[in-house]
């Protein structure tokens, strides 16, 4: 490929709306162009990378025994109504009508359609297990599309679905995908960690996310250096003893005015005691019903854990009228001791079990109570103590007792054991060997293909630009032809290009009428894995320069033109 023929535009300046390096670099290197908010066009170089990632995904899916299909993006509402997700997906799902006023969704995922499909094809245990996959555009009306391909409204996903005769059998399908995912990310040059995850809206019992660690990651992940436990913060657990909170000796409660101090920070400054001496009390609505949630003053409520514990579809902070009605005070002055509504359910983080000598809101505006002994002074059912907080750096691993460290991660893939949530809804059954009907057991598995492209950049770049791993580099080799008008140089470059192509290596020749500095800057910005410099001066001195993008200048080798192809191939190996 000749650079002079390529549709490409590289930029010296960062795009104004890009917050993270990989987004800036995708645009500056001419891999993609913004079409509208959360929507991007893949330019020729970006498309090459996307295709290479897709090829790796396909090969690993096929190797794991999954079979490729492609399902419609435009999906009738009836399918989504069958599972109940027409309602529960809410505004995150794009919806539209055809001319006959029938409702449709633009597929954000495809459990419904695939279950309906397999139900119609599979009838006997002899046809199971089966795993199908597609690489297809997905649409989600994200609250905050940002970071380029990381969170866009339209993105390319590989989604796979397994169908098995039983939960036990489904484990094998899950593990096959789990192993395939490890290989996919490794082959893309990514270091991706499997972490235990919550199952979110898709439902199901058990899941792992694959995360690429990066400061710009939107997810927090707890890692244990001791036993290797790794979990998304939505799910991560810690070990606690009882009554770690407070140090009281049974003194009587005392109400004190705390004028104007609302947050734990403000009250703790006002009273001159650390935040950990407080009980943070928040009123939530769980499927519309008020409940007070108490956690140690220096901790945050984990709403995912709370939702699971309350077995609710939705939890959200209560509006101020509800807070006032339930407690008798406004947020900031509420607490577990005698709320206005005596029947208000109070749930507590397990660390507060047996806590004494704490400070709580008095359920009276601008007042707090100290010397509170929760078991003495508040009405909390024993079963309402549970793990309800977000773990933090230094917490104790629930599995092995060593400290947890918190890192940021980008979710590039997700594997779920779904169970029978969708096969029940669609009555997707098979006949066993006694001809009895049984429900199929499902798994589902996603890879953010377009997000993966950008995650590679986020993990592999420097101050000058992208540093592509060979497997997904838009071209593995860039030949910078410094003197395109010099017949010798042009001929050496052309010969090397065809020798490399004969070895199955893809090459771009920068044959533009540009200064060497411009060519080097662009080659570094785009980040082709290997750079070869061919110029009249160098040839006169005996050779061409060969260097990997990831090496510094000192690693540059000068080789005779005849040995260049071999030298490049060994650098790529
Ligand atoms: P997230 O938590 O990041 O919103 P998710 O858990 O909702 O993602 P899944 O339903 O598990 O996403 O989708 C499978 C994969 O698709 C994710 O692991 C991620 O890599 C990718 N993905 C999800 N949403 C987007 C998006 N808006 N833009 C790009 N990729 C996405
Ligand atoms: Mg996910």
mmCIF file of N, CA and C in Angstrom, residues 256-268 270-271 278-284 292-293 317-320 322-324 327-336 359-369:
data_model
loop_
_atom_site.group_PDB
_atom_site.id
_atom_site.type_symbol
_atom_site.label_atom_id
_atom_site.label_comp_id
_atom_site.label_asym_id
_atom_site.label_seq_id
_atom_site.Cartn_x
_atom_site.Cartn_y
_atom_site.Cartn_z
ATOM 1 N N UNK A 256 -26.935 16.648 70.591
ATOM 2 C CA UNK A 256 -26.200 17.911 70.534
ATOM 3 C C UNK A 256 -26.538 18.675 69.266
ATOM 4 N N UNK A 257 -26.638 19.983 69.361
ATOM 5 C CA UNK A 257 -26.917 20.783 68.173
ATOM 6 C C UNK A 257 -25.691 20.818 67.249
ATOM 7 N N UNK A 258 -25.951 20.658 65.963
ATOM 8 C CA UNK A 258 -24.867 20.731 64.972
ATOM 9 C C UNK A 258 -25.313 21.654 63.851
ATOM 10 N N UNK A 259 -25.485 22.949 64.170
ATOM 11 C CA UNK A 259 -26.122 23.866 63.209
ATOM 12 C C UNK A 259 -25.359 23.956 61.887
ATOM 13 N N UNK A 260 -26.117 23.787 60.826
ATOM 14 C CA UNK A 260 -25.561 23.989 59.478
ATOM 15 C C UNK A 260 -24.660 22.866 58.986
ATOM 16 N N UNK A 261 -24.288 21.924 59.855
ATOM 17 C CA UNK A 261 -23.394 20.847 59.422
ATOM 18 C C UNK A 261 -24.233 19.687 58.896
ATOM 19 N N UNK A 262 -24.044 19.371 57.619
ATOM 20 C CA UNK A 262 -24.897 18.356 56.996
ATOM 21 C C UNK A 262 -24.109 17.083 56.681
ATOM 22 N N UNK A 263 -23.001 17.233 55.990
ATOM 23 C CA UNK A 263 -22.260 16.040 55.575
ATOM 24 C C UNK A 263 -21.443 15.524 56.762
ATOM 25 N N UNK A 264 -21.035 14.253 56.654
ATOM 26 C CA UNK A 264 -20.204 13.668 57.707
ATOM 27 C C UNK A 264 -18.947 14.525 57.896
ATOM 28 N N UNK A 265 -18.410 14.998 56.790
ATOM 29 C CA UNK A 265 -17.212 15.839 56.836
ATOM 30 C C UNK A 265 -17.437 17.073 57.695
ATOM 31 N N UNK A 266 -18.567 17.735 57.407
ATOM 32 C CA UNK A 266 -18.870 18.982 58.129
ATOM 33 C C UNK A 266 -19.111 18.710 59.603
ATOM 34 N N UNK A 267 -19.905 17.674 59.905
ATOM 35 C CA UNK A 267 -20.208 17.404 61.315
ATOM 36 C C UNK A 267 -18.946 16.944 62.035
ATOM 37 N N UNK A 268 -18.114 16.179 61.330
ATOM 38 C CA UNK A 268 -16.920 15.673 62.001
ATOM 39 C C UNK A 268 -15.953 16.824 62.287
ATOM 40 N N UNK A 270 -16.975 19.955 62.808
ATOM 41 C CA UNK A 270 -17.668 20.726 63.844
ATOM 42 C C UNK A 270 -17.444 20.116 65.229
ATOM 43 N N UNK A 271 -17.493 18.761 65.294
ATOM 44 C CA UNK A 271 -17.398 18.101 66.607
ATOM 45 C C UNK A 271 -15.967 17.709 66.957
ATOM 46 N N UNK A 278 -18.745 8.100 63.077
ATOM 47 C CA UNK A 278 -20.138 8.361 62.707
ATOM 48 C C UNK A 278 -20.771 7.129 62.069
ATOM 49 N N UNK A 279 -22.094 7.121 62.142
ATOM 50 C CA UNK A 279 -22.844 6.177 61.319
ATOM 51 C C UNK A 279 -23.498 7.015 60.228
ATOM 52 N N UNK A 280 -23.165 6.705 58.974
ATOM 53 C CA UNK A 280 -23.767 7.427 57.852
ATOM 54 C C UNK A 280 -25.117 6.790 57.577
ATOM 55 N N UNK A 281 -26.183 7.583 57.593
ATOM 56 C CA UNK A 281 -27.537 7.035 57.400
ATOM 57 C C UNK A 281 -28.181 7.682 56.187
ATOM 58 N N UNK A 282 -28.641 6.847 55.274
ATOM 59 C CA UNK A 282 -29.254 7.356 54.046
ATOM 60 C C UNK A 282 -30.597 6.672 53.854
ATOM 61 N N UNK A 283 -31.570 7.430 53.374
ATOM 62 C CA UNK A 283 -32.860 6.799 53.090
ATOM 63 C C UNK A 283 -32.919 6.498 51.592
ATOM 64 N N UNK A 284 -33.187 5.240 51.274
ATOM 65 C CA UNK A 284 -33.320 4.796 49.885
ATOM 66 C C UNK A 284 -34.759 4.405 49.604
ATOM 67 N N UNK A 292 -33.982 2.649 55.486
ATOM 68 C CA UNK A 292 -32.797 3.394 55.899
ATOM 69 C C UNK A 292 -31.586 2.479 55.813
ATOM 70 N N UNK A 293 -30.494 3.023 55.275
ATOM 71 C CA UNK A 293 -29.266 2.246 55.115
ATOM 72 C C UNK A 293 -28.181 2.910 55.949
ATOM 73 N N UNK A 317 -31.738 6.795 45.856
ATOM 74 C CA UNK A 317 -31.863 7.669 47.020
ATOM 75 C C UNK A 317 -33.268 8.263 47.043
ATOM 76 N N UNK A 318 -33.858 8.342 48.235
ATOM 77 C CA UNK A 318 -35.229 8.831 48.346
ATOM 78 C C UNK A 318 -35.257 10.348 48.159
ATOM 79 N N UNK A 319 -36.390 10.847 47.664
ATOM 80 C CA UNK A 319 -36.596 12.288 47.535
ATOM 81 C C UNK A 319 -36.747 12.894 48.929
ATOM 82 N N UNK A 320 -36.613 14.213 49.041
ATOM 83 C CA UNK A 320 -36.540 14.802 50.388
ATOM 84 C C UNK A 320 -37.839 14.688 51.164
ATOM 85 N N UNK A 322 -39.905 12.117 51.113
ATOM 86 C CA UNK A 322 -39.917 10.770 51.696
ATOM 87 C C UNK A 322 -38.993 10.713 52.910
ATOM 88 N N UNK A 323 -37.829 11.342 52.784
ATOM 89 C CA UNK A 323 -36.868 11.340 53.886
ATOM 90 C C UNK A 323 -37.503 11.988 55.119
ATOM 91 N N UNK A 324 -38.127 13.117 54.898
ATOM 92 C CA UNK A 324 -38.747 13.866 55.997
ATOM 93 C C UNK A 324 -39.861 13.038 56.651
ATOM 94 N N UNK A 327 -38.299 9.941 58.560
ATOM 95 C CA UNK A 327 -37.387 10.139 59.703
ATOM 96 C C UNK A 327 -37.762 11.306 60.606
ATOM 97 N N UNK A 328 -38.453 12.301 60.039
ATOM 98 C CA UNK A 328 -38.758 13.502 60.812
ATOM 99 C C UNK A 328 -37.737 14.600 60.584
ATOM 100 N N UNK A 329 -36.739 14.344 59.754
ATOM 101 C CA UNK A 329 -35.708 15.360 59.499
ATOM 102 C C UNK A 329 -35.302 15.315 58.036
ATOM 103 N N UNK A 330 -34.482 16.263 57.659
ATOM 104 C CA UNK A 330 -33.950 16.273 56.292
ATOM 105 C C UNK A 330 -32.643 15.489 56.243
ATOM 106 N N UNK A 331 -32.310 15.032 55.023
ATOM 107 C CA UNK A 331 -31.054 14.300 54.827
ATOM 108 C C UNK A 331 -29.931 15.101 55.476
ATOM 109 N N UNK A 332 -29.016 14.430 56.130
ATOM 110 C CA UNK A 332 -27.940 15.140 56.822
ATOM 111 C C UNK A 332 -28.153 15.133 58.321
ATOM 112 N N UNK A 333 -29.403 14.949 58.736
ATOM 113 C CA UNK A 333 -29.672 14.892 60.176
ATOM 114 C C UNK A 333 -30.439 13.621 60.533
ATOM 115 N N UNK A 334 -30.440 12.648 59.632
ATOM 116 C CA UNK A 334 -31.226 11.437 59.894
ATOM 117 C C UNK A 334 -30.347 10.344 60.496
ATOM 118 N N UNK A 335 -30.982 9.435 61.211
ATOM 119 C CA UNK A 335 -30.222 8.368 61.854
ATOM 120 C C UNK A 335 -31.124 7.228 62.281
ATOM 121 N N UNK A 336 -30.557 6.140 62.779
ATOM 122 C CA UNK A 336 -31.331 4.932 63.075
ATOM 123 C C UNK A 336 -32.063 4.966 64.428
ATOM 124 N N UNK A 359 -21.827 8.242 66.661
ATOM 125 C CA UNK A 359 -22.583 9.475 66.493
ATOM 126 C C UNK A 359 -23.512 9.286 65.293
ATOM 127 N N UNK A 360 -24.775 9.624 65.498
ATOM 128 C CA UNK A 360 -25.760 9.453 64.416
ATOM 129 C C UNK A 360 -26.600 10.716 64.300
ATOM 130 N N UNK A 361 -27.236 10.908 63.150
ATOM 131 C CA UNK A 361 -28.187 12.003 62.998
ATOM 132 C C UNK A 361 -29.357 11.778 63.950
ATOM 133 N N UNK A 362 -29.928 12.881 64.475
ATOM 134 C CA UNK A 362 -30.922 12.762 65.550
ATOM 135 C C UNK A 362 -32.353 12.689 65.032
ATOM 136 N N UNK A 363 -32.547 12.656 63.713
ATOM 137 C CA UNK A 363 -33.890 12.735 63.117
ATOM 138 C C UNK A 363 -34.584 14.038 63.536
ATOM 139 N N UNK A 364 -33.782 15.040 63.706
ATOM 140 C CA UNK A 364 -34.241 16.384 64.038
ATOM 141 C C UNK A 364 -33.224 17.301 63.361
ATOM 142 N N UNK A 365 -33.710 18.217 62.555
ATOM 143 C CA UNK A 365 -32.778 19.020 61.752
ATOM 144 C C UNK A 365 -31.711 19.661 62.618
ATOM 145 N N UNK A 366 -30.479 19.625 62.114
ATOM 146 C CA UNK A 366 -29.334 20.265 62.769
ATOM 147 C C UNK A 366 -29.036 19.696 64.156
ATOM 148 N N UNK A 367 -29.320 18.412 64.332
ATOM 149 C CA UNK A 367 -28.964 17.766 65.606
ATOM 150 C C UNK A 367 -28.384 16.373 65.372
ATOM 151 N N UNK A 368 -27.441 16.007 66.216
ATOM 152 C CA UNK A 368 -26.884 14.659 66.197
ATOM 153 C C UNK A 368 -26.936 14.070 67.607
ATOM 154 N N UNK A 369 -26.806 12.742 67.667
ATOM 155 C CA UNK A 369 -26.775 12.085 68.987
ATOM 156 C C UNK A 369 -25.434 11.392 69.133
#
